[in-house]
Amino acid sequence: MTDELLEKLRGSLLELDKEATLEAVRAVLQEGSAHAEAGVRAVTDALDRVGRLFQEGDWFLGELVYAGEIAKQAMELLSPHLSAGADKRLGTVVVGTVQGDMHDLGKNIFITYAQSAGFEIVDLGTDVTVEQFAEAALEHQPLALGMSCLLTVSAGAIGRVIEGLDRRGVRESVKVIVGGAALTEEFAHEVGADAFAPDAVTGTGIIRAWSQGR
Ligand code: B1M
């Protein structure tokens, strides 16, 4: 039953049918909160297909924007049901999407998992400048600073933020974790990040390990 609903969820999003997508999400959740993660994967799979359709010129910007809007509403329904399973405060993490980049669905999923694991999150939003990241690191003295990046043209901002932390004298006390479809593990290490997270669950596991190593 859940497989059918997940297929309906993927299919409705690809048909850009908002009502049917949200109805499918609600039906998945009615099967139990444990299915929320599969729901997120179905939305992400559909968005991967959307990205390819856009890249290949079969879909245009209007369709990309609308698919993103439907996905955002679907994620808002699913997020409260995601759980990384913990109940104590593990530390503060400052999170944002880098300058020039407005994509926030993946960042928000990471935030949901990290919060439910017990982290305090300072969400700087999207299009966050080097100065805003550095200021937030100085102000909140976080365990970690997380950057999300989906656009290749914006990836250079990550190295500049790390240099900014260095200039302000906070690099040594803050771990840096990065994620997003424009990045790779190799790139993350080249620009001086401490870790690359291919997905939100892995990312949460990494910061949890850091919090235990303090
Ligand atoms: Co745009 N977009 N987009 N887009 N968009 C991509 C990224 C693209 C790959 C599509 C494509 O061409 N195939 C392409 C980028 C190409 C590139 O640079 N390599 C692209 C483009 C070109 C653009 C515009 C430039 C289009 C234009 O205007 N001509 C424009 C840029 C706007 C801007 O940012 N300045 C644009 C705009 C948009 C929308 C606004 C319409 C919308 C975003 C809506 C929103 O975020 N609120 C949108 C969407 C929806 C996409 C695709 C289809 C889906 C992205 C997404 O949300 N995926 C995307 C294609 C794709 O990625 N396959 C595409 C689901 C999300 C859950 O995955 O963010 O990867 P992701 O997060 C994952 C992991 O990466 C990880 O955890 C998450 C899941 O577990 N993760 C972290 C992410 N961040 C993390 C941080 C962490 C840890 C883990 O720690 C800090």
Short mmCIF file of N, CA and C and ligand atoms in Angstrom, two decimals, residues 40 43-56 61-69 71-72 75 93-111 113 126-127 145-154 176-183 195-204 207, ligand 1:
data_model
loop_
_atom_site.label_atom_id
_atom_site.label_comp_id
_atom_site.label_asym_id
_atom_site.label_seq_id
_atom_site.Cartn_x
_atom_site.Cartn_y
_atom_site.Cartn_z
N VAL A 40 10.06 11.63 2.02
CA VAL A 40 11.10 12.61 1.64
C VAL A 40 11.89 12.07 0.44
N VAL A 43 9.92 12.51 -2.74
CA VAL A 43 9.95 13.90 -3.22
C VAL A 43 11.31 14.20 -3.86
N THR A 44 12.39 13.74 -3.20
CA THR A 44 13.74 14.00 -3.71
C THR A 44 13.95 13.31 -5.07
N ASP A 45 13.47 12.06 -5.18
CA ASP A 45 13.58 11.34 -6.47
C ASP A 45 12.87 12.12 -7.58
N ALA A 46 11.66 12.59 -7.25
CA ALA A 46 10.89 13.33 -8.26
C ALA A 46 11.65 14.61 -8.66
N LEU A 47 12.26 15.28 -7.65
CA LEU A 47 12.99 16.51 -7.96
C LEU A 47 14.24 16.23 -8.80
N ASP A 48 14.86 15.07 -8.60
CA ASP A 48 16.01 14.70 -9.44
C ASP A 48 15.56 14.61 -10.90
N ARG A 49 14.39 14.01 -11.09
CA ARG A 49 13.83 13.87 -12.44
C ARG A 49 13.50 15.26 -13.01
N VAL A 50 12.92 16.12 -12.14
CA VAL A 50 12.61 17.50 -12.55
C VAL A 50 13.89 18.20 -13.02
N GLY A 51 14.96 18.03 -12.23
CA GLY A 51 16.24 18.66 -12.56
C GLY A 51 16.75 18.21 -13.92
N ARG A 52 16.60 16.90 -14.17
CA ARG A 52 17.08 16.38 -15.47
C ARG A 52 16.22 16.92 -16.63
N LEU A 53 14.89 16.97 -16.39
CA LEU A 53 14.00 17.48 -17.45
C LEU A 53 14.36 18.94 -17.78
N PHE A 54 14.70 19.69 -16.72
CA PHE A 54 15.06 21.10 -16.91
C PHE A 54 16.40 21.21 -17.65
N GLN A 55 17.36 20.38 -17.20
CA GLN A 55 18.70 20.40 -17.80
C GLN A 55 18.65 20.04 -19.29
N GLU A 56 17.76 19.09 -19.62
CA GLU A 56 17.70 18.62 -21.01
C GLU A 56 16.82 19.52 -21.88
N LEU A 61 11.76 27.16 -16.87
CA LEU A 61 11.93 27.70 -15.52
C LEU A 61 10.62 27.69 -14.72
N GLY A 62 9.51 28.04 -15.38
CA GLY A 62 8.21 28.08 -14.67
C GLY A 62 7.88 26.74 -14.05
N GLU A 63 8.17 25.67 -14.78
CA GLU A 63 7.88 24.32 -14.26
C GLU A 63 8.82 23.98 -13.10
N LEU A 64 10.10 24.37 -13.25
CA LEU A 64 11.08 24.13 -12.17
C LEU A 64 10.64 24.85 -10.90
N VAL A 65 10.21 26.10 -11.07
CA VAL A 65 9.78 26.91 -9.91
C VAL A 65 8.56 26.28 -9.25
N TYR A 66 7.58 25.89 -10.05
CA TYR A 66 6.34 25.33 -9.48
C TYR A 66 6.61 23.99 -8.79
N ALA A 67 7.46 23.15 -9.42
CA ALA A 67 7.79 21.86 -8.80
C ALA A 67 8.47 22.12 -7.44
N GLY A 68 9.35 23.14 -7.39
CA GLY A 68 10.03 23.49 -6.13
C GLY A 68 9.04 23.93 -5.08
N GLU A 69 8.01 24.69 -5.50
CA GLU A 69 7.00 25.18 -4.55
C GLU A 69 6.17 24.02 -3.99
N ALA A 71 7.13 20.91 -3.84
CA ALA A 71 8.02 20.10 -2.99
C ALA A 71 8.17 20.74 -1.62
N LYS A 72 8.26 22.06 -1.60
CA LYS A 72 8.43 22.77 -0.32
C LYS A 72 7.23 22.49 0.60
N MET A 75 7.41 18.94 1.86
CA MET A 75 8.43 18.79 2.91
C MET A 75 7.93 19.37 4.23
N VAL A 93 24.48 24.56 16.08
CA VAL A 93 25.00 24.49 14.71
C VAL A 93 24.41 25.67 13.92
N VAL A 94 25.30 26.45 13.31
CA VAL A 94 24.86 27.56 12.44
C VAL A 94 24.77 27.00 11.02
N VAL A 95 23.64 27.23 10.36
CA VAL A 95 23.42 26.64 9.04
C VAL A 95 22.91 27.68 8.04
N GLY A 96 23.38 27.60 6.80
CA GLY A 96 22.84 28.49 5.76
C GLY A 96 23.18 27.98 4.38
N THR A 97 22.48 28.52 3.39
CA THR A 97 22.82 28.25 1.99
C THR A 97 23.72 29.39 1.52
N VAL A 98 24.77 29.05 0.78
CA VAL A 98 25.80 30.04 0.46
C VAL A 98 25.32 31.16 -0.46
N GLN A 99 26.11 32.21 -0.50
CA GLN A 99 25.78 33.41 -1.26
C GLN A 99 25.47 33.08 -2.73
N GLY A 100 24.40 33.67 -3.25
CA GLY A 100 24.03 33.47 -4.66
C GLY A 100 23.09 32.30 -4.86
N ASP A 101 22.90 31.51 -3.83
CA ASP A 101 22.10 30.27 -3.96
C ASP A 101 20.83 30.36 -3.10
N MET A 102 19.67 30.15 -3.75
CA MET A 102 18.39 30.27 -3.05
C MET A 102 17.79 28.90 -2.71
N HIS A 103 18.44 27.80 -3.08
CA HIS A 103 17.88 26.47 -2.82
C HIS A 103 17.90 26.18 -1.31
N ASP A 104 16.76 25.77 -0.77
CA ASP A 104 16.77 25.54 0.68
C ASP A 104 16.11 24.23 1.14
N LEU A 105 15.61 23.42 0.21
CA LEU A 105 14.90 22.21 0.65
C LEU A 105 15.84 21.25 1.37
N GLY A 106 17.02 21.01 0.80
CA GLY A 106 17.99 20.08 1.41
C GLY A 106 18.51 20.61 2.75
N LYS A 107 18.79 21.92 2.78
CA LYS A 107 19.23 22.54 4.05
C LYS A 107 18.17 22.34 5.12
N ASN A 108 16.91 22.55 4.75
CA ASN A 108 15.84 22.44 5.75
C ASN A 108 15.67 21.01 6.25
N ILE A 109 15.92 20.03 5.37
CA ILE A 109 15.82 18.64 5.82
C ILE A 109 16.96 18.35 6.81
N PHE A 110 18.16 18.83 6.48
CA PHE A 110 19.29 18.65 7.41
C PHE A 110 18.95 19.28 8.77
N ILE A 111 18.37 20.47 8.74
CA ILE A 111 18.00 21.15 9.99
C ILE A 111 16.99 20.32 10.79
N TYR A 113 16.52 17.07 10.78
CA TYR A 113 17.18 15.91 11.40
C TYR A 113 18.07 16.34 12.57
N THR A 126 18.90 31.57 3.17
CA THR A 126 19.60 31.36 1.90
C THR A 126 20.39 32.61 1.52
N ASP A 127 21.23 32.48 0.50
CA ASP A 127 22.01 33.62 -0.02
C ASP A 127 22.79 34.30 1.12
N LEU A 145 29.54 24.74 11.81
CA LEU A 145 28.91 25.64 10.86
C LEU A 145 28.63 24.81 9.61
N GLY A 146 27.36 24.83 9.16
CA GLY A 146 26.98 24.02 8.01
C GLY A 146 26.60 24.88 6.82
N MET A 147 27.15 24.52 5.66
CA MET A 147 26.80 25.26 4.44
C MET A 147 26.21 24.32 3.41
N SER A 148 25.12 24.78 2.78
CA SER A 148 24.48 24.01 1.72
C SER A 148 24.73 24.73 0.40
N CYS A 149 24.96 23.96 -0.67
CA CYS A 149 25.23 24.58 -1.97
C CYS A 149 24.76 23.68 -3.10
N LEU A 150 23.86 24.19 -3.92
CA LEU A 150 23.31 23.43 -5.05
C LEU A 150 23.80 23.95 -6.40
N LEU A 151 24.37 25.16 -6.40
CA LEU A 151 24.77 25.77 -7.67
C LEU A 151 26.29 25.74 -7.81
N THR A 152 26.76 25.19 -8.91
CA THR A 152 28.20 25.12 -9.15
C THR A 152 28.83 26.52 -9.08
N VAL A 153 28.14 27.51 -9.63
CA VAL A 153 28.73 28.87 -9.64
C VAL A 153 28.89 29.44 -8.23
N SER A 154 28.17 28.90 -7.27
CA SER A 154 28.25 29.45 -5.90
C SER A 154 29.22 28.67 -5.00
N VAL A 176 33.50 22.57 10.25
CA VAL A 176 32.72 22.99 9.08
C VAL A 176 32.23 21.76 8.31
N ILE A 177 30.90 21.71 8.11
CA ILE A 177 30.29 20.61 7.35
C ILE A 177 29.55 21.21 6.16
N VAL A 178 29.70 20.56 4.99
CA VAL A 178 29.03 21.08 3.80
C VAL A 178 28.24 19.97 3.11
N GLY A 179 27.18 20.37 2.39
CA GLY A 179 26.38 19.41 1.64
C GLY A 179 25.64 20.10 0.52
N GLY A 180 25.07 19.30 -0.37
CA GLY A 180 24.33 19.87 -1.50
C GLY A 180 24.82 19.29 -2.81
N ALA A 181 23.90 19.25 -3.78
CA ALA A 181 24.17 18.53 -5.03
C ALA A 181 25.36 19.09 -5.84
N ALA A 182 25.79 20.34 -5.58
CA ALA A 182 26.89 20.89 -6.38
C ALA A 182 28.26 20.46 -5.85
N LEU A 183 28.28 19.77 -4.71
CA LEU A 183 29.56 19.51 -4.04
C LEU A 183 29.95 18.03 -4.06
N ALA A 195 34.07 18.20 6.77
CA ALA A 195 33.30 17.04 6.30
C ALA A 195 32.34 17.43 5.20
N PHE A 196 32.06 16.43 4.34
CA PHE A 196 31.03 16.55 3.31
C PHE A 196 29.92 15.56 3.66
N ALA A 197 28.67 16.01 3.60
CA ALA A 197 27.54 15.11 3.88
C ALA A 197 26.73 14.89 2.61
N PRO A 198 26.70 13.66 2.09
CA PRO A 198 25.91 13.40 0.88
C PRO A 198 24.41 13.48 1.14
N ASP A 199 24.01 13.32 2.40
CA ASP A 199 22.58 13.44 2.74
C ASP A 199 22.45 13.91 4.18
N ALA A 200 21.20 14.25 4.54
CA ALA A 200 20.96 14.87 5.85
C ALA A 200 21.19 13.90 7.01
N VAL A 201 20.88 12.63 6.79
CA VAL A 201 21.07 11.65 7.87
C VAL A 201 22.56 11.47 8.15
N THR A 202 23.36 11.33 7.09
CA THR A 202 24.81 11.21 7.27
C THR A 202 25.36 12.46 7.95
N GLY A 203 24.87 13.62 7.50
CA GLY A 203 25.34 14.88 8.08
C GLY A 203 25.06 14.94 9.58
N THR A 204 23.87 14.50 9.96
CA THR A 204 23.52 14.52 11.39
C THR A 204 24.42 13.56 12.17
N ILE A 207 27.82 15.36 12.76
CA ILE A 207 27.88 16.36 13.83
C ILE A 207 27.65 15.72 15.20
CO1 B1M B 1 17.35 24.81 -9.23
N1 B1M B 1 18.96 24.04 -10.02
N2 B1M B 1 17.84 26.54 -10.05
N3 B1M B 1 15.73 25.44 -8.43
N4 B1M B 1 16.99 23.06 -8.82
C1 B1M B 1 19.29 22.67 -9.63
C2 B1M B 1 20.19 22.63 -8.39
C3 B1M B 1 20.00 22.10 -10.95
C4 B1M B 1 20.99 20.94 -10.68
C5 B1M B 1 18.92 21.69 -12.00
C6 B1M B 1 19.52 21.17 -13.25
O1 B1M B 1 19.82 21.99 -14.12
N5 B1M B 1 19.71 19.88 -13.42
C7 B1M B 1 20.67 23.38 -11.47
C8 B1M B 1 22.09 23.67 -10.95
C9 B1M B 1 23.17 23.32 -11.95
C10 B1M B 1 24.50 23.50 -11.33
O2 B1M B 1 24.88 24.58 -10.97
N6 B1M B 1 25.22 22.40 -11.18
C11 B1M B 1 19.69 24.44 -11.02
C12 B1M B 1 19.58 25.74 -11.60
C13 B1M B 1 20.44 26.00 -12.84
C14 B1M B 1 18.74 26.74 -11.08
C15 B1M B 1 18.58 28.19 -11.56
C16 B1M B 1 19.90 28.90 -11.94
C17 B1M B 1 17.58 28.17 -12.74
C18 B1M B 1 17.44 29.50 -13.44
O3 B1M B 1 17.02 30.46 -12.85
N7 B1M B 1 17.79 29.51 -14.71
C19 B1M B 1 17.88 28.86 -10.34
C20 B1M B 1 18.92 29.43 -9.34
C21 B1M B 1 18.28 30.28 -8.29
C22 B1M B 1 19.30 30.60 -7.20
O4 B1M B 1 19.53 29.78 -6.33
N8 B1M B 1 19.93 31.77 -7.28
C23 B1M B 1 17.19 27.69 -9.74
C24 B1M B 1 16.01 27.80 -8.98
C25 B1M B 1 15.33 26.74 -8.42
C26 B1M B 1 13.98 26.89 -7.74
C27 B1M B 1 13.85 28.16 -6.91
C28 B1M B 1 12.93 26.93 -8.82
C29 B1M B 1 13.87 25.53 -6.95
C30 B1M B 1 14.39 25.64 -5.48
C31 B1M B 1 13.26 25.68 -4.46
C32 B1M B 1 13.81 25.69 -3.05
O5 B1M B 1 14.87 25.17 -2.74
N9 B1M B 1 13.05 26.31 -2.18
C33 B1M B 1 14.86 24.65 -7.71
C34 B1M B 1 14.90 23.23 -7.63
C35 B1M B 1 13.73 22.58 -6.91
C36 B1M B 1 15.96 22.47 -8.18
C37 B1M B 1 16.11 20.94 -8.23
C38 B1M B 1 15.16 20.40 -9.29
C39 B1M B 1 15.87 20.20 -6.92
C40 B1M B 1 16.74 20.67 -5.73
C41 B1M B 1 16.24 20.06 -4.46
O6 B1M B 1 15.59 20.70 -3.65
N10 B1M B 1 16.47 18.74 -4.30
C42 B1M B 1 17.65 20.78 -8.61
C43 B1M B 1 17.96 19.50 -9.37
C44 B1M B 1 18.61 18.46 -8.44
O7 B1M B 1 19.16 18.75 -7.41
N11 B1M B 1 18.61 17.25 -8.89
C45 B1M B 1 17.96 22.11 -9.16
C46 B1M B 1 15.97 17.96 -3.15
C47 B1M B 1 16.85 18.21 -1.92
C48 B1M B 1 16.28 17.41 -0.73
O8 B1M B 1 18.12 17.73 -2.26
O9 B1M B 1 19.27 19.97 -1.77
O10 B1M B 1 20.58 18.01 -2.72
P1 B1M B 1 19.49 18.52 -1.86
O11 B1M B 1 19.72 18.04 -0.34
C49 B1M B 1 20.11 16.74 0.01
C50 B1M B 1 21.62 16.54 0.10
O12 B1M B 1 22.33 17.23 -0.90
C51 B1M B 1 21.95 16.93 1.51
O13 B1M B 1 20.80 16.52 2.25
C52 B1M B 1 19.62 16.58 1.42
C53 B1M B 1 18.79 15.31 1.54
O14 B1M B 1 19.16 14.43 2.52
N12 B1M B 1 22.27 18.30 1.87
C54 B1M B 1 22.96 18.58 3.01
C55 B1M B 1 21.99 19.46 1.25
N13 B1M B 1 22.48 20.48 1.94
C56 B1M B 1 23.08 19.97 3.04
C57 B1M B 1 23.77 20.59 4.08
C58 B1M B 1 24.33 19.80 5.07
C59 B1M B 1 24.18 18.41 5.04
C60 B1M B 1 23.50 17.78 4.01
O15 B1M B 1 25.02 20.29 6.09
C61 B1M B 1 25.11 21.67 6.27
#
